């Protein structure tokens, strides 16, 4: 692994963005799985506009990227992000959120937008 330094203001901006529990959890999930907004809506029992706002902030910062699959948009971590190694260290330090995806599957809502 290549060690990369990060400026204090850049680290602070990333940490501020990830200081929101919902966004932090979303990022941890995206570290392992691509997801669409409808899945996050079900996982967090939140409104679509609220989830879209969180995604927009992560995307605007460059932490998340989107890809179209048919009419649906899926989100994933942007592994090309300038400070991805820093973000990856944070994600690796957090517990897996696999149970949230497992619960979605049990409810029949995993990738329910396809």
PDB file of C-alpha atoms in Angstrom:
ATOM      1  CA  UNK A   1       0.000   0.000   0.000  1.00  0.00           C
ATOM      2  CA  UNK A   2       1.303   3.426  -0.944  1.00  0.00           C
ATOM      3  CA  UNK A   3       1.311   5.873   1.942  1.00  0.00           C
ATOM      4  CA  UNK A   4      -0.163   9.193   0.942  1.00  0.00           C
ATOM      5  CA  UNK A   5      -0.271  12.320   3.047  1.00  0.00           C
ATOM      6  CA  UNK A   6      -3.325  14.493   3.283  1.00  0.00           C
ATOM      7  CA  UNK A   7      -3.552  18.140   4.222  1.00  0.00           C
ATOM      8  CA  UNK A   8      -5.279  18.946   7.506  1.00  0.00           C
ATOM      9  CA  UNK A   9      -8.049  20.971   5.841  1.00  0.00           C
ATOM     10  CA  UNK A  10      -8.780  18.152   3.368  1.00  0.00           C
ATOM     11  CA  UNK A  11      -8.919  15.581   6.174  1.00  0.00           C
ATOM     12  CA  UNK A  12     -11.182  17.882   8.197  1.00  0.00           C
ATOM     13  CA  UNK A  13     -13.558  18.314   5.240  1.00  0.00           C
ATOM     14  CA  UNK A  14     -13.806  14.538   4.728  1.00  0.00           C
ATOM     15  CA  UNK A  15     -14.296  13.897   8.437  1.00  0.00           C
ATOM     16  CA  UNK A  16     -16.943  16.632   8.653  1.00  0.00           C
ATOM     17  CA  UNK A  17     -18.835  15.068   5.743  1.00  0.00           C
ATOM     18  CA  UNK A  18     -18.582  11.621   7.329  1.00  0.00           C
ATOM     19  CA  UNK A  19     -19.506  13.018  10.746  1.00  0.00           C
ATOM     20  CA  UNK A  20     -23.130  12.333   9.880  1.00  0.00           C
ATOM     21  CA  UNK A  21     -24.021   8.780  10.975  1.00  0.00           C
ATOM     22  CA  UNK A  22     -26.247   8.138   7.958  1.00  0.00           C
ATOM     23  CA  UNK A  23     -23.558   9.194   5.472  1.00  0.00           C
ATOM     24  CA  UNK A  24     -20.902   7.258   7.368  1.00  0.00           C
ATOM     25  CA  UNK A  25     -23.067   4.132   7.330  1.00  0.00           C
ATOM     26  CA  UNK A  26     -23.818   4.607   3.636  1.00  0.00           C
ATOM     27  CA  UNK A  27     -20.106   4.868   2.897  1.00  0.00           C
ATOM     28  CA  UNK A  28     -19.387   1.694   4.890  1.00  0.00           C
ATOM     29  CA  UNK A  29     -22.077  -0.180   2.952  1.00  0.00           C
ATOM     30  CA  UNK A  30     -20.734   1.160  -0.347  1.00  0.00           C
ATOM     31  CA  UNK A  31     -17.278  -0.078   0.602  1.00  0.00           C
ATOM     32  CA  UNK A  32     -18.641  -3.610   0.009  1.00  0.00           C
ATOM     33  CA  UNK A  33     -21.702  -3.226  -2.251  1.00  0.00           C
ATOM     34  CA  UNK A  34     -23.137  -0.940  -4.909  1.00  0.00           C
ATOM     35  CA  UNK A  35     -26.560   0.364  -3.909  1.00  0.00           C
ATOM     36  CA  UNK A  36     -29.342   2.447  -5.354  1.00  0.00           C
ATOM     37  CA  UNK A  37     -31.319   5.149  -3.575  1.00  0.00           C
ATOM     38  CA  UNK A  38     -34.350   2.887  -3.136  1.00  0.00           C
ATOM     39  CA  UNK A  39     -32.243   0.437  -1.109  1.00  0.00           C
ATOM     40  CA  UNK A  40     -30.971   3.203   1.173  1.00  0.00           C
ATOM     41  CA  UNK A  41     -34.527   4.495   1.591  1.00  0.00           C
ATOM     42  CA  UNK A  42     -35.588   1.044   2.838  1.00  0.00           C
ATOM     43  CA  UNK A  43     -32.469   0.527   4.981  1.00  0.00           C
ATOM     44  CA  UNK A  44     -32.707   3.834   6.796  1.00  0.00           C
ATOM     45  CA  UNK A  45     -36.508   4.112   6.697  1.00  0.00           C
ATOM     46  CA  UNK A  46     -35.992   7.617   5.358  1.00  0.00           C
ATOM     47  CA  UNK A  47     -37.559   9.643   2.567  1.00  0.00           C
ATOM     48  CA  UNK A  48     -36.163   9.496  -0.938  1.00  0.00           C
ATOM     49  CA  UNK A  49     -35.345  13.248  -0.921  1.00  0.00           C
ATOM     50  CA  UNK A  50     -33.405  12.892   2.354  1.00  0.00           C
ATOM     51  CA  UNK A  51     -31.367   9.959   1.038  1.00  0.00           C
ATOM     52  CA  UNK A  52     -30.764  11.734  -2.271  1.00  0.00           C
ATOM     53  CA  UNK A  53     -29.454  14.760  -0.366  1.00  0.00           C
ATOM     54  CA  UNK A  54     -26.945  12.572   1.503  1.00  0.00           C
ATOM     55  CA  UNK A  55     -25.854  10.919  -1.745  1.00  0.00           C
ATOM     56  CA  UNK A  56     -25.516  14.304  -3.449  1.00  0.00           C
ATOM     57  CA  UNK A  57     -23.172  15.562  -0.726  1.00  0.00           C
ATOM     58  CA  UNK A  58     -21.000  12.443  -0.971  1.00  0.00           C
ATOM     59  CA  UNK A  59     -20.996  12.637  -4.766  1.00  0.00           C
ATOM     60  CA  UNK A  60     -20.236  16.376  -4.867  1.00  0.00           C
ATOM     61  CA  UNK A  61     -17.227  15.762  -2.611  1.00  0.00           C
ATOM     62  CA  UNK A  62     -16.019  13.051  -4.987  1.00  0.00           C
ATOM     63  CA  UNK A  63     -16.320  10.207  -2.476  1.00  0.00           C
ATOM     64  CA  UNK A  64     -19.075   8.410  -4.377  1.00  0.00           C
ATOM     65  CA  UNK A  65     -19.674   7.801  -8.067  1.00  0.00           C
ATOM     66  CA  UNK A  66     -22.753   6.696  -9.949  1.00  0.00           C
ATOM     67  CA  UNK A  67     -23.367   4.302 -12.791  1.00  0.00           C
ATOM     68  CA  UNK A  68     -26.521   3.722 -14.800  1.00  0.00           C
ATOM     69  CA  UNK A  69     -27.967   0.244 -15.143  1.00  0.00           C
ATOM     70  CA  UNK A  70     -30.968   0.534 -17.366  1.00  0.00           C
ATOM     71  CA  UNK A  71     -33.183   3.212 -15.877  1.00  0.00           C
ATOM     72  CA  UNK A  72     -31.630   2.891 -12.412  1.00  0.00           C
ATOM     73  CA  UNK A  73     -28.629   4.672 -10.915  1.00  0.00           C
ATOM     74  CA  UNK A  74     -26.328   2.727  -8.616  1.00  0.00           C
ATOM     75  CA  UNK A  75     -23.752   4.276  -6.306  1.00  0.00           C
ATOM     76  CA  UNK A  76     -20.341   3.008  -5.280  1.00  0.00           C
ATOM     77  CA  UNK A  77     -17.204   4.323  -3.633  1.00  0.00           C
ATOM     78  CA  UNK A  78     -15.058   6.364  -5.976  1.00  0.00           C
ATOM     79  CA  UNK A  79     -11.813   4.416  -5.804  1.00  0.00           C
ATOM     80  CA  UNK A  80     -10.201   7.058  -8.040  1.00  0.00           C
ATOM     81  CA  UNK A  81     -10.816   9.745  -5.408  1.00  0.00           C
ATOM     82  CA  UNK A  82      -7.659  11.690  -4.620  1.00  0.00           C
ATOM     83  CA  UNK A  83      -7.705  10.665  -0.945  1.00  0.00           C
ATOM     84  CA  UNK A  84      -9.263   7.240  -1.322  1.00  0.00           C
ATOM     85  CA  UNK A  85      -6.563   5.602   0.841  1.00  0.00           C
ATOM     86  CA  UNK A  86      -7.553   7.863   3.745  1.00  0.00           C
ATOM     87  CA  UNK A  87     -11.235   7.044   3.251  1.00  0.00           C
ATOM     88  CA  UNK A  88     -10.436   3.328   2.937  1.00  0.00           C
ATOM     89  CA  UNK A  89      -8.563   3.398   6.253  1.00  0.00           C
ATOM     90  CA  UNK A  90     -11.651   4.877   7.890  1.00  0.00           C
ATOM     91  CA  UNK A  91     -13.971   2.308   6.294  1.00  0.00           C
ATOM     92  CA  UNK A  92     -11.685  -0.563   7.330  1.00  0.00           C
ATOM     93  CA  UNK A  93     -11.862   0.626  10.946  1.00  0.00           C
ATOM     94  CA  UNK A  94     -15.683   0.463  10.990  1.00  0.00           C
ATOM     95  CA  UNK A  95     -17.842  -2.614  11.580  1.00  0.00           C
ATOM     96  CA  UNK A  96     -19.432  -4.293   8.588  1.00  0.00           C
ATOM     97  CA  UNK A  97     -22.985  -3.248   7.795  1.00  0.00           C
ATOM     98  CA  UNK A  98     -23.755  -6.558   6.114  1.00  0.00           C
ATOM     99  CA  UNK A  99     -26.720  -7.145   8.435  1.00  0.00           C
ATOM    100  CA  UNK A 100     -28.531  -4.174   6.890  1.00  0.00           C
ATOM    101  CA  UNK A 101     -28.274  -5.775   3.449  1.00  0.00           C
ATOM    102  CA  UNK A 102     -29.257  -9.170   4.825  1.00  0.00           C
ATOM    103  CA  UNK A 103     -32.357  -7.618   6.396  1.00  0.00           C
ATOM    104  CA  UNK A 104     -33.233  -5.954   3.085  1.00  0.00           C
ATOM    105  CA  UNK A 105     -32.974  -9.314   1.335  1.00  0.00           C
ATOM    106  CA  UNK A 106     -35.249 -10.916   3.937  1.00  0.00           C
ATOM    107  CA  UNK A 107     -37.795  -8.152   3.293  1.00  0.00           C
ATOM    108  CA  UNK A 108     -37.502  -8.718  -0.446  1.00  0.00           C
ATOM    109  CA  UNK A 109     -36.279  -5.149  -0.967  1.00  0.00           C
ATOM    110  CA  UNK A 110     -32.682  -5.769  -2.057  1.00  0.00           C
ATOM    111  CA  UNK A 111     -32.297  -4.049  -5.419  1.00  0.00           C
ATOM    112  CA  UNK A 112     -36.052  -3.626  -5.488  1.00  0.00           C
ATOM    113  CA  UNK A 113     -35.788  -1.014  -8.213  1.00  0.00           C
ATOM    114  CA  UNK A 114     -34.756  -3.496 -10.913  1.00  0.00           C
TER     115      UNK A 114
END
